[in-house]
Coordinates of C-alpha atoms in Angstrom, one line a residue:
X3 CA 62.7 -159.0 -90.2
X4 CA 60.6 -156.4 -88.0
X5 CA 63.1 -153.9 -88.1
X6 CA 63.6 -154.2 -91.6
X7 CA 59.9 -153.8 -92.3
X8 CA 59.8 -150.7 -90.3
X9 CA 62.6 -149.0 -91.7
X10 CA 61.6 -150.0 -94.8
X11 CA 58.8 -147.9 -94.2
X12 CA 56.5 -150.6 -95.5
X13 CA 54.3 -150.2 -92.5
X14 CA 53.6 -146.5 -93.1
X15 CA 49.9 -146.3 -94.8
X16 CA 49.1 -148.1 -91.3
X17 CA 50.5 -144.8 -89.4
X18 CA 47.8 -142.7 -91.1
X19 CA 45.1 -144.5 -89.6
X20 CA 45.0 -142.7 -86.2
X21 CA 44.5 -139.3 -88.0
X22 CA 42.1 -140.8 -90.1
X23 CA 40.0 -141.9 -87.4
X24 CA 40.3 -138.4 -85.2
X25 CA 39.5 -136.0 -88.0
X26 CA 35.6 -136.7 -87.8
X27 CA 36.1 -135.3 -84.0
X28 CA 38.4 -132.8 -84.9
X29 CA 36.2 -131.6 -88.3
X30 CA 33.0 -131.6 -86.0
X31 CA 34.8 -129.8 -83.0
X32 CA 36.1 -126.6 -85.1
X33 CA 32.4 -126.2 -87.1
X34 CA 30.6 -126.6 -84.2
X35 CA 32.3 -125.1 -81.0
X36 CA 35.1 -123.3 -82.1
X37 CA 33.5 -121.7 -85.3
X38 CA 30.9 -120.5 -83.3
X39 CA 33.1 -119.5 -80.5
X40 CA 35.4 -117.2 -82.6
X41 CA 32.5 -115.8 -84.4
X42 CA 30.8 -114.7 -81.4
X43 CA 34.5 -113.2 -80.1
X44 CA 34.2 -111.1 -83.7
X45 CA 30.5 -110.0 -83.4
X46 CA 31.0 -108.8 -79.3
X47 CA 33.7 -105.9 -81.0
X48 CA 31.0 -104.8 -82.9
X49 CA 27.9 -102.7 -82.2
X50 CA 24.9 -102.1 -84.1
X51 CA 23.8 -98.2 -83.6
X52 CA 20.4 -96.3 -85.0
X53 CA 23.0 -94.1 -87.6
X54 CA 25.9 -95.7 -89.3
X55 CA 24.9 -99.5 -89.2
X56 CA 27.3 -101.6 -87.3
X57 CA 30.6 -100.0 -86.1
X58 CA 33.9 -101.3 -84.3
X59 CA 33.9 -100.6 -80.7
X60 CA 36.5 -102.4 -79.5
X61 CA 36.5 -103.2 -76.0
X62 CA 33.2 -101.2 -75.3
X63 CA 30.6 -103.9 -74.6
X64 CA 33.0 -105.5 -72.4
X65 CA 33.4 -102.6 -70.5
X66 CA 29.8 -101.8 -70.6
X67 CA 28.8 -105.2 -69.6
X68 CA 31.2 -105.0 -66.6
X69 CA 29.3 -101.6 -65.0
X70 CA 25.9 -103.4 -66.0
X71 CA 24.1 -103.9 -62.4
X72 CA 21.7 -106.1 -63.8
X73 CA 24.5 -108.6 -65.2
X74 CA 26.2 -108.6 -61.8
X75 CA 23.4 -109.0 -59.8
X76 CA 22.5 -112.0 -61.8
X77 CA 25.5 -113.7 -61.3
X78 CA 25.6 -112.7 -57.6
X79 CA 21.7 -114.6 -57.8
X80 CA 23.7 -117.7 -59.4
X81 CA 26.8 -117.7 -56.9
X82 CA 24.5 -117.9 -54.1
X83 CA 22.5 -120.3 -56.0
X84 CA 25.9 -122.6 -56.0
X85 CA 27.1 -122.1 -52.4
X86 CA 23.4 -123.0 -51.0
X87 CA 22.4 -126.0 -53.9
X88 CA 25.7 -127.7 -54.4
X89 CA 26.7 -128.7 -50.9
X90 CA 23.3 -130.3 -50.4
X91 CA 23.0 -132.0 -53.2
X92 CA 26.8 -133.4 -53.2
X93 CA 26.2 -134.6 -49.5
X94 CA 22.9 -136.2 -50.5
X95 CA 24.4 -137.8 -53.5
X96 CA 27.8 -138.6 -50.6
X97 CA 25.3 -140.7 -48.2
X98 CA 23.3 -142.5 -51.3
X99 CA 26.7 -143.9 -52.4
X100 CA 28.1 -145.2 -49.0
X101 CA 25.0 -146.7 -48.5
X102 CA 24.6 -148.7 -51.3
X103 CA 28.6 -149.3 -51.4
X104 CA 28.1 -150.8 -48.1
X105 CA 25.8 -153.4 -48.6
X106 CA 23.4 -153.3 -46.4
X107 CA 20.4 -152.0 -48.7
X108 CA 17.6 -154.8 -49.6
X109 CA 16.9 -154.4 -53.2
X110 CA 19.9 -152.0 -53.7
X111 CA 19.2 -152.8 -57.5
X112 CA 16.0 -151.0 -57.3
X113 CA 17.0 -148.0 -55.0
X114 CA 19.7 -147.0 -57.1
X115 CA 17.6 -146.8 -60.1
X116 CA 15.0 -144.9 -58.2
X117 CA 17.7 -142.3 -57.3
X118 CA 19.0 -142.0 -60.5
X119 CA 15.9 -141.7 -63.1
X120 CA 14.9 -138.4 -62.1
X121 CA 18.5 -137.8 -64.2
X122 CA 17.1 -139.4 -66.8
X123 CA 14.3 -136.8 -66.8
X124 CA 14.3 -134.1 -69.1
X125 CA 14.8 -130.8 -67.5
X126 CA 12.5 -129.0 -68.9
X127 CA 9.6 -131.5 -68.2
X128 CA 11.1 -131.9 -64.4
X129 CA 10.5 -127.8 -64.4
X130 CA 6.8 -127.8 -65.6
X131 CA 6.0 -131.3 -63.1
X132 CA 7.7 -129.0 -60.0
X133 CA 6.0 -126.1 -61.1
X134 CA 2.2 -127.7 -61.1
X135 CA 3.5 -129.0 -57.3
X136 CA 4.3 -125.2 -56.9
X137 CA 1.4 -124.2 -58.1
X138 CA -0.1 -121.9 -55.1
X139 CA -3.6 -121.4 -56.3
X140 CA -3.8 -125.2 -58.2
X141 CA -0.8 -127.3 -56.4
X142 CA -1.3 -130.4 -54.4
X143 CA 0.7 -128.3 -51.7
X144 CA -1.8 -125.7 -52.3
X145 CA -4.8 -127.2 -52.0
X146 CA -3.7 -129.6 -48.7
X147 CA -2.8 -126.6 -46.8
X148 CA -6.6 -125.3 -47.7
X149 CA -8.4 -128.1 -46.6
X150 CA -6.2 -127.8 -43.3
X151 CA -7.1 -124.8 -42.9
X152 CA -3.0 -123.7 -43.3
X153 CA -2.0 -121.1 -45.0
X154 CA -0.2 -122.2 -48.7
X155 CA 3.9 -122.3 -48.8
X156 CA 4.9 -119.6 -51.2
X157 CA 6.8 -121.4 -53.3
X158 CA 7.2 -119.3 -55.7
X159 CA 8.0 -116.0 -53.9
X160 CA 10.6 -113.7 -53.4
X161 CA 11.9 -115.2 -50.7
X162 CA 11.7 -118.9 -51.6
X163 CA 12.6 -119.1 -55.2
X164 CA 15.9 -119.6 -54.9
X165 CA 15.2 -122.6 -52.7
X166 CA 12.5 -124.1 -54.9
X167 CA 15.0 -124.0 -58.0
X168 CA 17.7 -125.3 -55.9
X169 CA 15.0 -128.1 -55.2
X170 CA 14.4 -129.0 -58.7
X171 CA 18.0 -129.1 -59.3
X172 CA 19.3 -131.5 -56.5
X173 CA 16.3 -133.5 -57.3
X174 CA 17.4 -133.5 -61.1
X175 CA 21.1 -134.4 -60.0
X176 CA 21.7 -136.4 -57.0
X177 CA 21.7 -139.3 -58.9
X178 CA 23.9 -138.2 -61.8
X179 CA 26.2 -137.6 -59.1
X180 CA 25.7 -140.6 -57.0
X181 CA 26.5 -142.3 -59.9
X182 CA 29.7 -140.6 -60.5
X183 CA 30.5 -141.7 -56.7
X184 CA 29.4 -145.2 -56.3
X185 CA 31.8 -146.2 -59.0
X186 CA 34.8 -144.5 -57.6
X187 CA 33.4 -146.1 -54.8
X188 CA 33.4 -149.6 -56.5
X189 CA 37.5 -149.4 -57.5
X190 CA 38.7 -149.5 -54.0
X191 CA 40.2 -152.7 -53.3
X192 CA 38.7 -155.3 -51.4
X193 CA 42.1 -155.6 -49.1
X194 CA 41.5 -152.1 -47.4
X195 CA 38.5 -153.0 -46.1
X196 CA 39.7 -156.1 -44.9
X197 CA 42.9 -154.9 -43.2
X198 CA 40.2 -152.1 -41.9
X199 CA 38.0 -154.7 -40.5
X200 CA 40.9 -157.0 -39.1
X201 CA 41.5 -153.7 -36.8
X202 CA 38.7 -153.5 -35.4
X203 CA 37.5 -150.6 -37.4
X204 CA 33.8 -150.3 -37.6
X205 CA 31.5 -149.3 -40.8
X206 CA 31.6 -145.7 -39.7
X207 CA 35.5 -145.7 -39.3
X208 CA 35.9 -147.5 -42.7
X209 CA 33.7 -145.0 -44.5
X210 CA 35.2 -141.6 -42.9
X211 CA 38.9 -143.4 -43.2
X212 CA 39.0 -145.1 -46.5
X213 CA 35.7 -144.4 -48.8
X214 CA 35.4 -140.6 -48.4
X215 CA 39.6 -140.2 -48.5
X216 CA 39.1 -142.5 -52.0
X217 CA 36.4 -140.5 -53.3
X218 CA 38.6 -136.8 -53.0
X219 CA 38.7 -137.0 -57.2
X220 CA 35.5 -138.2 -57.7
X221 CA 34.0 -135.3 -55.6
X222 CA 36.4 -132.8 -57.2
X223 CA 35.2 -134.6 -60.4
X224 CA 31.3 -133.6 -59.5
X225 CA 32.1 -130.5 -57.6
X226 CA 33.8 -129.1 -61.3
X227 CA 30.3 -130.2 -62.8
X228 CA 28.5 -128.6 -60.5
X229 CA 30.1 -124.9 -60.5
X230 CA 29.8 -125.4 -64.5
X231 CA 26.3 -126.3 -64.7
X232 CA 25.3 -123.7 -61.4
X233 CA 26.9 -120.7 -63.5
X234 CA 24.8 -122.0 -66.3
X235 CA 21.1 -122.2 -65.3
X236 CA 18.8 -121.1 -67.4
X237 CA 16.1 -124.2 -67.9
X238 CA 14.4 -123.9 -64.3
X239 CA 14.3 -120.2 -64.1
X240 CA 12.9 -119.6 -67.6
X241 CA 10.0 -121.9 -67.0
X242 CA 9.2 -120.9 -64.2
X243 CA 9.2 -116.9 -65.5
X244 CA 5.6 -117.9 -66.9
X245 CA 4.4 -118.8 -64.0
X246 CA 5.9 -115.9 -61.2
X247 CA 6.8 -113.3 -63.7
X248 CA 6.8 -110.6 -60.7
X249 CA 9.7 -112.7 -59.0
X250 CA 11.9 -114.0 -62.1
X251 CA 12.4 -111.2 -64.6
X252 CA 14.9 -111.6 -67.7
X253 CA 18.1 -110.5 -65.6
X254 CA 17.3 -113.4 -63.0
X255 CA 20.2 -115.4 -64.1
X256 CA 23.2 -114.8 -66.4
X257 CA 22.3 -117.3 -68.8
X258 CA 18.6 -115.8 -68.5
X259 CA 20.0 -112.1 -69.1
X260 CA 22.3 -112.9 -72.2
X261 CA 19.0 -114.7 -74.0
X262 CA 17.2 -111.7 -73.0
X263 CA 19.2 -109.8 -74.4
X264 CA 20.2 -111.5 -77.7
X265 CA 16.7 -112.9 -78.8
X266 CA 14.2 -110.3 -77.3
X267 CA 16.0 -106.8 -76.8
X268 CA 18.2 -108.0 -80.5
X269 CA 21.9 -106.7 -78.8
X270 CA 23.6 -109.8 -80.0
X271 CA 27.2 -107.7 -79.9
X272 CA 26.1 -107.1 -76.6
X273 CA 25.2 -110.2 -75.6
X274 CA 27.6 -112.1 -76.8
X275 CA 30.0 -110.0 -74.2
X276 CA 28.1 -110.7 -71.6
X277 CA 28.3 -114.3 -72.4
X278 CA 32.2 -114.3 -72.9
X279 CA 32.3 -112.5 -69.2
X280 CA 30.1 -115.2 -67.9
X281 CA 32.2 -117.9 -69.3
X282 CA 35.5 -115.9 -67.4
X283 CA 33.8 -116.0 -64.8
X284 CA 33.2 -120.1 -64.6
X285 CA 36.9 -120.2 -65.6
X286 CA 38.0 -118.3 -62.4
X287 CA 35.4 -120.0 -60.2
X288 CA 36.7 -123.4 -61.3
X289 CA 40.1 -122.3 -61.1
X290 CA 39.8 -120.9 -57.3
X291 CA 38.0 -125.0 -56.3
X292 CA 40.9 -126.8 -57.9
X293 CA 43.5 -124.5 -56.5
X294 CA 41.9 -124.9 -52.9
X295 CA 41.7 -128.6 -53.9
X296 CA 45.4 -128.8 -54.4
X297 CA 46.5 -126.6 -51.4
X298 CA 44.4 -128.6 -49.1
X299 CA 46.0 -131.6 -50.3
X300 CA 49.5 -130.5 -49.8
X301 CA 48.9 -129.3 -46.6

């Protein structure tokens, strides 16, 4: 009777149902990310000149944007950014997982939480709350070092401002990641660490053995995230601009540059190059972590 109701095709309005539902997303996704992302591929072949209006250039902001020494020095800024920010942050986030997978944490409830609300922050108020602690005529750090008789931490100097960003950001997403981990965490079964334990193999053993070896998606997961989101800044360092303008000028980051360039110099063609460049860019980057991923786990 089944088969004859399915070849009889009586069941057919119900096949239409799974389209039905995914069209919203698909509607949604093609006015909002790939309308956009096409219209900006049209508009970077185009350049708007003092005599003539706008004219087809082809290629020529791509080209252009690839000789520009302020766009490559911002994304120099950015990939040193990542290699100094993302390992500490990915270890901190690491050690907060183990060590509330392991147990041993009283109130683990309330630690986890604590570790994970500054997530839950918004990043631009995080920037203006770090920037106050900053501060180096008004700052808590500021004004301690005075009354000691110290000299204040340049926080916001040449030197340091890469750090102090990369502090805002691990404190912003340690616990997004830690998160990510601790659940991963939370799916290996029970019977490895039992077989673990019934070998004598003590919590450190267990950990480098079985949780971190678990956890090799979950950090790729997070690591992917990370080189995204690094290639991306742009929050941090334009709230900060206000208050060191000598140290973070429009070409800081490449995120920073492209705005720069599309909502205060008006070279949207322009910047809309740059941006497709910057987005190669984290395509390549991501590219060259999962392929060294993949290699060191066929090794």
């Amino acid at each position: 009777m089944t088969n004859q109701l399915l070849r009889g095709g009586r069941r057919r309005p119900g096949g239409a149902a799974g389209p039905l539902f995914v069209a919203p997303f698909m509607v949604l996704f093609l006015l909002l990310f790939l309308a956009p992302l096409g219209y900006a591929a049209y508009i970077s072949l185009f350049q708007e000149r003092l005599i003539g209006g706008t004219a087809f250039v082809g290629l020529d902001n791509y080209v252009t944007a690839l000789k520009d020494p302020l766009l490559r020095e911002g994304v120099l800024r950015v990939a040193m950014f990542f290699v100094v920010q993302v390992p500490v942050m990915l270890v901190l986030a690491l050690l907060f997982a183990l060590a509330l997978d392991s147990g041993l944490l009283r109130l683990a409830r309330v630690i986890r939480l604590g570790i994970f609300v500054p997530y839950a922050v918004p990043s631009v108020v995080a920037t203006l709350m770090w920037g106050y602690l900053y501060g180096p005529d008004f700052g808590p750090f500021a004004q301690l070092s005075e009354k000691l008789d110290l000299p204040a931490p340049h926080f916001l100097s040449d030197g340091w401002m890469l750090g102090s960003l990369a502090n805002i950001v691990t404190w912003e997403f340690v616990g997004y990641n830690m998160i990510i981990l601790y659940a991963a965490l939370r799916t290996v079964p029970d019977e490895l660490y039992e077989a673990a334990a019934l070998d004598g193999a003590g919590s450190w053993r267990i950990a480098w053995s079985i949780k971190i070896p678990a956890l090799r998606p979950a950090l790729m997961l997070t690591l992917l995230f990370s080189v995204i989101g690094s290639f991306q800044l742009f929050n941090e360092p334009k709230l900060l601009q206000s208050i060191a303008p000598d140290v973070i000028d429009s070409s800081y980051t490449a995120n920073l540059y492209a705005y720069t360039l599309a909502f205060t110099g008006q070279q949207v063609n322009y910047a809309a190059a740059v941006s497709f460049l910057l987005g190669l860019v984290i395509v390549i980057v991501s590219y060259a972590v999962l392929l060294t991923a993949n290699r060191r786990r066929t090794a």
